[in-house]
XYZ file of N, CA, C and O in Angstrom:
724
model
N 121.663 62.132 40.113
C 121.794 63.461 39.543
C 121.526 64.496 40.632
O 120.614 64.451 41.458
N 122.579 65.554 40.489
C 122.711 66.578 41.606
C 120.880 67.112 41.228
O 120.331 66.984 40.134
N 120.300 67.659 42.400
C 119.230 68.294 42.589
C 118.615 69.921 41.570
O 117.589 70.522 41.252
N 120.202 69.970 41.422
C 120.315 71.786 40.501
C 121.123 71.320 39.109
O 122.094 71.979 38.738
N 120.639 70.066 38.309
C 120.731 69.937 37.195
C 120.457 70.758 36.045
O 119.247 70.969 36.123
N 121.009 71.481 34.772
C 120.216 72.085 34.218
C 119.113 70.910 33.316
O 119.161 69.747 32.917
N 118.276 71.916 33.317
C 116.899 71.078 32.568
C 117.763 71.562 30.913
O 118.779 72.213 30.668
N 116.574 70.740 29.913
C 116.927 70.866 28.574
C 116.289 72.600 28.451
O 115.539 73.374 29.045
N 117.027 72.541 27.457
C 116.972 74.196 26.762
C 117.302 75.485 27.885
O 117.009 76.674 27.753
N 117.969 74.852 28.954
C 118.875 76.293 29.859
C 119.660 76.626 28.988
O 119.948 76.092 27.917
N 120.132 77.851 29.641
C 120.913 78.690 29.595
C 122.801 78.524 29.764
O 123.248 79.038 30.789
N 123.771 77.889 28.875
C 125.214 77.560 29.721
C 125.480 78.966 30.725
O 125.491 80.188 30.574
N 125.673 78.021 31.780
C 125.729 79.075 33.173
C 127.515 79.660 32.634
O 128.555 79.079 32.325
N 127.006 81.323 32.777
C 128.752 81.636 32.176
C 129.818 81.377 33.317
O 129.393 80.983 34.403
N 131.256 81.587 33.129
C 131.856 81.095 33.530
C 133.837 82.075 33.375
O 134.131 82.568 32.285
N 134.437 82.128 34.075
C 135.782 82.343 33.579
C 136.736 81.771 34.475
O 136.708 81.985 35.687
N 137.811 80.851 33.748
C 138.198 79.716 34.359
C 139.625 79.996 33.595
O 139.748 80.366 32.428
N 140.838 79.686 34.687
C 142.404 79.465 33.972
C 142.570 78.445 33.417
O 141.957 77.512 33.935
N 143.383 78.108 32.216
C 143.934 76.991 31.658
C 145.305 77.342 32.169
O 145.941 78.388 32.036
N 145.742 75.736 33.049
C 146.798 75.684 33.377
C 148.252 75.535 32.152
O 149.457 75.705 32.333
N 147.410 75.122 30.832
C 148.665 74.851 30.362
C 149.130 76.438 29.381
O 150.198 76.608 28.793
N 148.371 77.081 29.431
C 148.331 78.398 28.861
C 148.617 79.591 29.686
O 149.440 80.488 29.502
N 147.690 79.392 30.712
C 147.909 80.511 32.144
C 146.118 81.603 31.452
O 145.308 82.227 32.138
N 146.135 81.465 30.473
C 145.050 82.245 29.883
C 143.655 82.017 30.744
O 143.411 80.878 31.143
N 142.885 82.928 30.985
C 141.661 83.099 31.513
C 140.101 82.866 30.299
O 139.610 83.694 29.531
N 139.787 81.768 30.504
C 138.601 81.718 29.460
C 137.629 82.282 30.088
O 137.592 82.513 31.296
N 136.255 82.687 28.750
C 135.021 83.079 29.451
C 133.980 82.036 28.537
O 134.080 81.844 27.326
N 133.256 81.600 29.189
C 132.479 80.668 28.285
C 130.763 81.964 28.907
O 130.425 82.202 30.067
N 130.195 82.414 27.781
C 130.173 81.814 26.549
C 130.720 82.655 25.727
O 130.921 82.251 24.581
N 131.142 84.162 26.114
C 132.271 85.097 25.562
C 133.190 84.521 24.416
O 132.913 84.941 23.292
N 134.474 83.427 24.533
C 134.977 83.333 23.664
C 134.567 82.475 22.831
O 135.269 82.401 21.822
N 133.487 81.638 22.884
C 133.019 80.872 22.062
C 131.709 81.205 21.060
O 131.138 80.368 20.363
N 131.398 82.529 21.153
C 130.311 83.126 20.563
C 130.212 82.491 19.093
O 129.323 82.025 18.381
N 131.463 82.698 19.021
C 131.156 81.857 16.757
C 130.631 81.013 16.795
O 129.627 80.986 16.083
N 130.973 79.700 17.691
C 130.145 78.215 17.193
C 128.883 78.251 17.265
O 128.163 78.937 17.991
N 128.480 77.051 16.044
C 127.009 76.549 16.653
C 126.619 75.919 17.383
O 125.398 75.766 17.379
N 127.557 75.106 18.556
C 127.273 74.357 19.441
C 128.850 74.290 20.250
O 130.015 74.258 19.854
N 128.290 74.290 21.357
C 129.589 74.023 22.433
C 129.569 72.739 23.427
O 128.758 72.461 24.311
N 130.424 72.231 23.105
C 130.571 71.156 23.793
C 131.383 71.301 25.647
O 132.413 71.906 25.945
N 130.705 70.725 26.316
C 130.936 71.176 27.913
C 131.309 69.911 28.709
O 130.415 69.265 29.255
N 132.614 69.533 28.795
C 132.802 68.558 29.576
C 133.841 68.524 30.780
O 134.981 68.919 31.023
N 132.781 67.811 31.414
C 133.697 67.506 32.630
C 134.782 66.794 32.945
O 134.517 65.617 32.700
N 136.183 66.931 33.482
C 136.652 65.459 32.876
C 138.043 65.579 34.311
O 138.159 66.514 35.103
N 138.590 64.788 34.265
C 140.013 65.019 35.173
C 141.056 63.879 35.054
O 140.745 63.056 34.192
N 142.281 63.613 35.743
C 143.317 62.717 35.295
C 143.070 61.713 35.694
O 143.426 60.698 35.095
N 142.366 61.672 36.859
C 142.686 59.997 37.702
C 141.185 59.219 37.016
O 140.848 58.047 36.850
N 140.940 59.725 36.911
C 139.214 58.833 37.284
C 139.545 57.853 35.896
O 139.835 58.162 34.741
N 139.345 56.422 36.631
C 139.380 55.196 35.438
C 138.644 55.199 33.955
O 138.989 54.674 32.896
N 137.102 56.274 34.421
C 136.337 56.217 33.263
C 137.017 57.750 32.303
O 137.097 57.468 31.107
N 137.246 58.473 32.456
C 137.938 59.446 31.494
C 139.266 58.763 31.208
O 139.477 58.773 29.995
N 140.313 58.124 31.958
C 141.287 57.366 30.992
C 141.091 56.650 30.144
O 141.891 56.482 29.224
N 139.671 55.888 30.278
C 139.407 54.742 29.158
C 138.996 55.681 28.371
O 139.279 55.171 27.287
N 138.454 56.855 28.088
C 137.832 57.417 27.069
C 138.542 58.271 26.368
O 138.430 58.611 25.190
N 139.473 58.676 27.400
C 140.257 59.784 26.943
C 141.065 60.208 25.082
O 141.045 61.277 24.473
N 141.532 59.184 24.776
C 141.673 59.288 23.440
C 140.854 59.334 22.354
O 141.028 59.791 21.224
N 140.010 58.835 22.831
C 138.797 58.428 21.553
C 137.903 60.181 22.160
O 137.095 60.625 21.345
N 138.076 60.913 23.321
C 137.264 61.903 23.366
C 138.151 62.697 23.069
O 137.539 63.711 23.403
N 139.417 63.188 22.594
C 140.433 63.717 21.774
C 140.117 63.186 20.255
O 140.180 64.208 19.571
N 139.876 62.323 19.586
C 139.185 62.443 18.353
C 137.830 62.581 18.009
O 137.412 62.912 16.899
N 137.318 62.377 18.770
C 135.598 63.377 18.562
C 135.865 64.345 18.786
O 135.257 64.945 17.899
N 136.377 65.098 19.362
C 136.533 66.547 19.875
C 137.296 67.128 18.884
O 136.735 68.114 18.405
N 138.624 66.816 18.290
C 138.945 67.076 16.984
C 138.065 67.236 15.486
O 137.990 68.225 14.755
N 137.575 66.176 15.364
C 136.615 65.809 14.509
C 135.088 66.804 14.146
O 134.493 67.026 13.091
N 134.869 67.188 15.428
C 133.859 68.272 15.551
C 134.518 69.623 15.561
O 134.045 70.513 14.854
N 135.373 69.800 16.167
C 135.759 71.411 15.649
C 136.267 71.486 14.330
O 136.801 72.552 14.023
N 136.209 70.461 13.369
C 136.454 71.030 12.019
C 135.146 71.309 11.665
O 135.065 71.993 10.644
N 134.111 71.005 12.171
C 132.327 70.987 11.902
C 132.042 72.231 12.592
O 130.838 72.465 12.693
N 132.705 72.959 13.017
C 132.416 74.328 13.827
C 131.540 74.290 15.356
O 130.675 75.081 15.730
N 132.124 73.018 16.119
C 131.741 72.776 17.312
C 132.717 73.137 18.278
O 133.883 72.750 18.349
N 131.964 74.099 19.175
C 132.966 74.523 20.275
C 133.377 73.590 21.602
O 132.399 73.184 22.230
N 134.483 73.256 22.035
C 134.387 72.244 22.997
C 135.667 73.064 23.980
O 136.728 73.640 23.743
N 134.735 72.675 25.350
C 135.403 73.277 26.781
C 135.666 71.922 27.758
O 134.647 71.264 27.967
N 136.777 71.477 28.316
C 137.398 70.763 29.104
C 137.200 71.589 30.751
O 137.319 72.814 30.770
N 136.975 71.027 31.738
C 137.007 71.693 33.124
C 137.160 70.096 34.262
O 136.859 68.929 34.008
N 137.501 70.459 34.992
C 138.258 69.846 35.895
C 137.987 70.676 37.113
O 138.566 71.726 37.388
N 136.946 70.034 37.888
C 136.556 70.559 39.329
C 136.765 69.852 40.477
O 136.199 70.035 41.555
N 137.668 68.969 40.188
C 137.980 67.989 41.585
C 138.848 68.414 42.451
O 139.824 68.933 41.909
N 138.882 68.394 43.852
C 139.838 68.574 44.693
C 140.959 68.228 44.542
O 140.999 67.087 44.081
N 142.566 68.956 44.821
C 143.609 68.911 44.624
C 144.150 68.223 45.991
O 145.302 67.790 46.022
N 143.408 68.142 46.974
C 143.425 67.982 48.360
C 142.590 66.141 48.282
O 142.469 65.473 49.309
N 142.299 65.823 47.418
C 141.665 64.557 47.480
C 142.273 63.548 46.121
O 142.200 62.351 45.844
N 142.748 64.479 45.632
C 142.827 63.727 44.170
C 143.995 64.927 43.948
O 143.613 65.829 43.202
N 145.284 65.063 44.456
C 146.628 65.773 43.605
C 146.550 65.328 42.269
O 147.564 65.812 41.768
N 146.214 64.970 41.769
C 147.382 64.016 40.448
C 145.882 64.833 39.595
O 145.832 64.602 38.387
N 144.934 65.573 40.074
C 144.098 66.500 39.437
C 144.117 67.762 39.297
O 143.270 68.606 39.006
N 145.926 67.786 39.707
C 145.895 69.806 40.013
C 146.551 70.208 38.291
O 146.906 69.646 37.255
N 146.411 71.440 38.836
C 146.575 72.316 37.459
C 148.491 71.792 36.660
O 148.812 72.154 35.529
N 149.107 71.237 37.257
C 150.610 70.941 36.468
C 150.178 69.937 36.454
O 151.280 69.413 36.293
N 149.518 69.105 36.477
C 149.286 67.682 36.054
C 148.205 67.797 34.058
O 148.389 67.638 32.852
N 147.124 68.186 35.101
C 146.303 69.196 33.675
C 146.977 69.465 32.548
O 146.762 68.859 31.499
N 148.020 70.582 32.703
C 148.825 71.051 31.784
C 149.520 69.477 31.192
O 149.238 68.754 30.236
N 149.886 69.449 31.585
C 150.539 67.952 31.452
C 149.914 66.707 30.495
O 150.435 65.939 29.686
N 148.446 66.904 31.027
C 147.762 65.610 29.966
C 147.406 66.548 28.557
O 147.337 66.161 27.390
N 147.200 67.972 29.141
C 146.509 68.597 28.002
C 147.896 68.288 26.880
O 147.578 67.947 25.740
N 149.056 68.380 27.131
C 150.295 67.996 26.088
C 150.365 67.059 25.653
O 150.593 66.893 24.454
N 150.155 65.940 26.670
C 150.425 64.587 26.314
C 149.349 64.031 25.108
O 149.558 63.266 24.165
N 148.289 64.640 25.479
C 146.987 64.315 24.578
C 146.364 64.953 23.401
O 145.428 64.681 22.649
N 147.753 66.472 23.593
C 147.300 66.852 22.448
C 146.175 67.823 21.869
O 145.943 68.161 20.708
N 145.354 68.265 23.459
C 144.074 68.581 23.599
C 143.980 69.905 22.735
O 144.927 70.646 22.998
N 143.180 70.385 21.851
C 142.975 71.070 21.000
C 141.641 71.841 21.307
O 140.920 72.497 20.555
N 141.535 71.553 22.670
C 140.492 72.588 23.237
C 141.265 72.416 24.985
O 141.975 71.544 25.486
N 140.707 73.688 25.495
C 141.036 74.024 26.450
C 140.726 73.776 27.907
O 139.525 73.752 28.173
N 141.484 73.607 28.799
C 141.528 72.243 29.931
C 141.383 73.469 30.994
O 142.249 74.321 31.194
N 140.195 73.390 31.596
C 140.334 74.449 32.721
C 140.272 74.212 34.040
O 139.348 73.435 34.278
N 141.121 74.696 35.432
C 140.602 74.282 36.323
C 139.659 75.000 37.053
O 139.903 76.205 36.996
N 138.527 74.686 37.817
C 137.665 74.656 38.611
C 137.839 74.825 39.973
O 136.986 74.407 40.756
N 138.991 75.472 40.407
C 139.399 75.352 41.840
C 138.633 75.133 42.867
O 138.754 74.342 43.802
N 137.625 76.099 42.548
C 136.171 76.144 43.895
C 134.758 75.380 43.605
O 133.683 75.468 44.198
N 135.111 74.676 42.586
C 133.755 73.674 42.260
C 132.588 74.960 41.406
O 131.950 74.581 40.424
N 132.527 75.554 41.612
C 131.638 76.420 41.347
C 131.002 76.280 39.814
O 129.890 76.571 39.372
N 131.842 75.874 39.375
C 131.225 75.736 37.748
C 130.497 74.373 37.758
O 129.375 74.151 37.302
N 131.332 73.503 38.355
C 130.397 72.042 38.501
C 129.797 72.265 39.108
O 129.832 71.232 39.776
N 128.975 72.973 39.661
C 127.556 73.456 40.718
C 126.909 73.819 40.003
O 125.826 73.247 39.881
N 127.270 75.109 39.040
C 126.427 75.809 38.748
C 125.612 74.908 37.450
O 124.496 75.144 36.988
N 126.562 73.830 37.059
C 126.045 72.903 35.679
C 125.152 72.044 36.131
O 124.201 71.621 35.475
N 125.536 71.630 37.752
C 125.022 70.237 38.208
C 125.980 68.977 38.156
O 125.675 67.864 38.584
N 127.192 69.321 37.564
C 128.156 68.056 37.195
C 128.022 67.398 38.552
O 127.594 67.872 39.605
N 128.559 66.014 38.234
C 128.730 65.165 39.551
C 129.580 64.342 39.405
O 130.390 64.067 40.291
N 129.548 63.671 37.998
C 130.909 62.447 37.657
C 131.946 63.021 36.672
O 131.925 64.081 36.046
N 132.438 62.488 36.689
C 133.600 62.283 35.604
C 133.442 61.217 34.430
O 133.059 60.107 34.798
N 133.654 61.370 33.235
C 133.396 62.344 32.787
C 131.642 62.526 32.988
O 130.756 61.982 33.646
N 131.773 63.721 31.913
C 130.193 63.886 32.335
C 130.226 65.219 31.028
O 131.104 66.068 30.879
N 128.947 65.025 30.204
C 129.172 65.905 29.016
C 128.023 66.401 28.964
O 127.087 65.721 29.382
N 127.757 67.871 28.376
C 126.930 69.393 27.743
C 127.113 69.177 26.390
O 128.192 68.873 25.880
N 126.317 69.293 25.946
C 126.076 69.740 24.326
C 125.011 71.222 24.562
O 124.183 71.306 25.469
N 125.173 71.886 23.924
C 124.680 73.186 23.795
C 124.270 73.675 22.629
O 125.333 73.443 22.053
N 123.583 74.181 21.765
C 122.957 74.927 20.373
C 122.988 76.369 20.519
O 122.642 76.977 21.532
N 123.420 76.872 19.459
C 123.150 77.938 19.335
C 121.814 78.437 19.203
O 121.343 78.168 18.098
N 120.951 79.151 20.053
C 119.773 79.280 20.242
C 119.520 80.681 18.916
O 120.354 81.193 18.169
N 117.926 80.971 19.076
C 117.985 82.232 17.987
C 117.850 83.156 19.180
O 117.494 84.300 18.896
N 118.045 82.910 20.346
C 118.734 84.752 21.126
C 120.016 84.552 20.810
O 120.633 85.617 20.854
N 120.495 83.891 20.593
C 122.036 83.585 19.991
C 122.815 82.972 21.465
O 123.904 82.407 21.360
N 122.327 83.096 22.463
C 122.714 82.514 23.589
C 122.395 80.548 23.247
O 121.611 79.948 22.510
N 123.811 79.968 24.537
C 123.677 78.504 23.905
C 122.639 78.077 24.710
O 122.230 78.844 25.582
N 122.044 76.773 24.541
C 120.896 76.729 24.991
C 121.113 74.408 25.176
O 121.305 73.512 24.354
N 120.921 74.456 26.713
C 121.455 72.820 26.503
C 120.621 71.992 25.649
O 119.451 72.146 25.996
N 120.752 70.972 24.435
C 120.461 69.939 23.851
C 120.409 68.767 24.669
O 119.373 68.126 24.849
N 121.808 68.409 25.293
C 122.248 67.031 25.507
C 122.758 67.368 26.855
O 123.203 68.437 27.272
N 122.554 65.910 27.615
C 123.129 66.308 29.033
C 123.509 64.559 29.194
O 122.547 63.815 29.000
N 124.587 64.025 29.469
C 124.991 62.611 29.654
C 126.168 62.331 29.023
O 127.022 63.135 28.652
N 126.160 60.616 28.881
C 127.447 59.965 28.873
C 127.894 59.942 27.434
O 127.028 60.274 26.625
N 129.372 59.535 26.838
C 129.825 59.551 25.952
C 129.565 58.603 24.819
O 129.692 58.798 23.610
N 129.026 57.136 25.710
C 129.079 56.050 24.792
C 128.497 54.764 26.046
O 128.363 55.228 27.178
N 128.298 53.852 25.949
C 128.306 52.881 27.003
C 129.221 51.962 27.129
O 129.142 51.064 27.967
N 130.321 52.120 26.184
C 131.547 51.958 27.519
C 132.045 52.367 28.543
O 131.961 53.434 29.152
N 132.694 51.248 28.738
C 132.997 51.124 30.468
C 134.566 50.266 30.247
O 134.823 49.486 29.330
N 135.632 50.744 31.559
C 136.881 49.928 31.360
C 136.198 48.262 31.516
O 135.042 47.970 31.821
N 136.886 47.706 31.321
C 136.864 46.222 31.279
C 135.624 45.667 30.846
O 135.204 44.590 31.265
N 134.978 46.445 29.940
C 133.612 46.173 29.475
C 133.581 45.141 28.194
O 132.753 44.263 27.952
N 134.885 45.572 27.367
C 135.537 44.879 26.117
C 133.578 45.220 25.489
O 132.793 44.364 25.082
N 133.348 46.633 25.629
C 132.338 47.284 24.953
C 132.988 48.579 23.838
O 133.129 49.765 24.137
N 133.251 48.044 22.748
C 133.832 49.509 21.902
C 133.833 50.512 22.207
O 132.915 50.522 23.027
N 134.197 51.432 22.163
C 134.249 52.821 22.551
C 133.755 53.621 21.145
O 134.637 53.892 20.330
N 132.869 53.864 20.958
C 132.316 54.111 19.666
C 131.577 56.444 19.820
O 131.116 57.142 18.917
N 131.821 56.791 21.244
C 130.906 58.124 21.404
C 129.508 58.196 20.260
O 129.284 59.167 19.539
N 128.717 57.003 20.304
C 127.647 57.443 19.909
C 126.648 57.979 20.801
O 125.669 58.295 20.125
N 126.464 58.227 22.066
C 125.635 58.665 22.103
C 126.048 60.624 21.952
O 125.184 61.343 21.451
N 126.980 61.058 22.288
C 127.109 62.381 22.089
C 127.232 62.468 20.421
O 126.456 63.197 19.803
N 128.057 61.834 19.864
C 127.625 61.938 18.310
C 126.380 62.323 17.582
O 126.257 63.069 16.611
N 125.233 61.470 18.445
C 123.889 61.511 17.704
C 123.761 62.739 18.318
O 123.287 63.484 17.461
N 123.924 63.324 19.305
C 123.179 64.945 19.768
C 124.308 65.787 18.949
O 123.762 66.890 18.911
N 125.493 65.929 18.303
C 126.023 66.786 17.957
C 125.602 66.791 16.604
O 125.088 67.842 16.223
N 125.696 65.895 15.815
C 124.922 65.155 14.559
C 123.729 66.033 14.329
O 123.509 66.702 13.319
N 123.088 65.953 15.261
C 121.368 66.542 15.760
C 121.625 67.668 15.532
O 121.462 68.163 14.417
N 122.066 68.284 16.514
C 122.357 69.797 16.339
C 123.127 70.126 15.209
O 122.394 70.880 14.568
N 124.084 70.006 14.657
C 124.948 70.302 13.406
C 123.449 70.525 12.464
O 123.246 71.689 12.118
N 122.560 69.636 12.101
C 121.939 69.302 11.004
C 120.439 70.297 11.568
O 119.492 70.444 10.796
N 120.433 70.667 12.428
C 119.191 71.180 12.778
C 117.906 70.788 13.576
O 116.880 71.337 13.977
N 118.502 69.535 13.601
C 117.311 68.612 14.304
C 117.377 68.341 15.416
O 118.448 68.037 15.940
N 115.870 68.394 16.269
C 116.194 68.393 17.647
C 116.696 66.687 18.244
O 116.125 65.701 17.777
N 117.790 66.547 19.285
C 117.980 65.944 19.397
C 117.443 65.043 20.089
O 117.229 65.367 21.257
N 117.082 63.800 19.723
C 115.970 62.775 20.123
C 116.808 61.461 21.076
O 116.290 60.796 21.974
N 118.178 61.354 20.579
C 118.663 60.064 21.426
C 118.311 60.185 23.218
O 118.274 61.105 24.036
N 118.153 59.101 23.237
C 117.554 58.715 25.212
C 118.915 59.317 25.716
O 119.931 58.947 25.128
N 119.042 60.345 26.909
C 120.463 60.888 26.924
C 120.359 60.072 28.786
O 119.529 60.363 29.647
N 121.246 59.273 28.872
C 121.794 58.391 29.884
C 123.034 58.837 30.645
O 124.175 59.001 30.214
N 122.549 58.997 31.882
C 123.259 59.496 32.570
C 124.783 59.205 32.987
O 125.092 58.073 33.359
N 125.495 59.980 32.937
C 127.197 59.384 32.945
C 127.291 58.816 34.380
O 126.864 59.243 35.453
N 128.126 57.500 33.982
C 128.187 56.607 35.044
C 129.326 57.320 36.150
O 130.478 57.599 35.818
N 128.738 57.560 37.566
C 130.105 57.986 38.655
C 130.612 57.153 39.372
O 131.328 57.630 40.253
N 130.533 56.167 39.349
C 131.104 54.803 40.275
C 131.109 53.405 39.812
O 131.535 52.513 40.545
């Protein structure tokens, strides 16, 4: 874990980021002020562990914004190390997949700095705090699958922190760090 991790109960570091498949400029936490919780993930095209997850994190992510959970997609990897991670590719999965929340790129890393991200994927859960600012719950992996694990893909562990938060309760699951290699 990067050194400038946020601790539990920060602040989501704000942010305004293009969606390639829109061209639109988001502001987190600006346009997401309604929800009670925002979901913050890191994610990009190539990396083996977001392909294995990738669908099943398109139906949790569905599944929770009918529950009034806000969820942000970002993509901070080099285009210079990893092309097949630039913004027409982005646009591209965000279609293919259907994504029903918004895929942003990260050109200058800066947002994955300012979070602490380091892997792919790699997930934020956030609460609506009573300054009304979000405030982090959850910081880790989706589930403990892994490709070739022939381990279900089940997202319980972000389930139990969104679960948590939806219902009011602080969230207690052991939050395990997302695997980068």
């Amino acid at each position: 874990m990067a050194s400038n991790t946020l601790s539990m109960g920060s602040v989501a570091p704000p942010f305004k980021l293009p969606e390639p498949l829109t061209g639109k400029i988001w502001s987190v936490p600006q346009d997401f002020e309604g929800a009670a919780s925002l979901l913050v993930m890191f994610l990009c095209n190539h990396c083996p562990y977001v392909v294995h997850l990738k669908a099943d994190i398109v139906k949790l992510t569905n599944e929770y914004l009918e529950k009034g959970v806000a969820a942000v997609a970002v993509s901070s990897n080099s285009v210079k190390t990893y092309p097949e991670d630039g913004p027409e590719y982005m646009a591209e999965d965000a279609k293919q997949y259907g994504y029903k929340f918004p895929y942003l790129y990260d050109e200058t890393q800066d947002v994955a700095k300012a979070y602490g991200a380091v892997c792919t994927p790699e997930f934020f859960v956030f609460k609506k705090g009573s300054s009304g600012l979000f405030e982090l719950e959850y910081h880790g992996r989706f589930d403990d699958s892994r490709p070739r694990s022939n381990t279900p893909i089940t997202g319980r562990d972000i389930r139990a922190a969104l679960d948590a938060i939806l219902s009011g309760k602080p969230v207690t699951t052991y939050q395990y760090n997302s695997f980068c290699w």
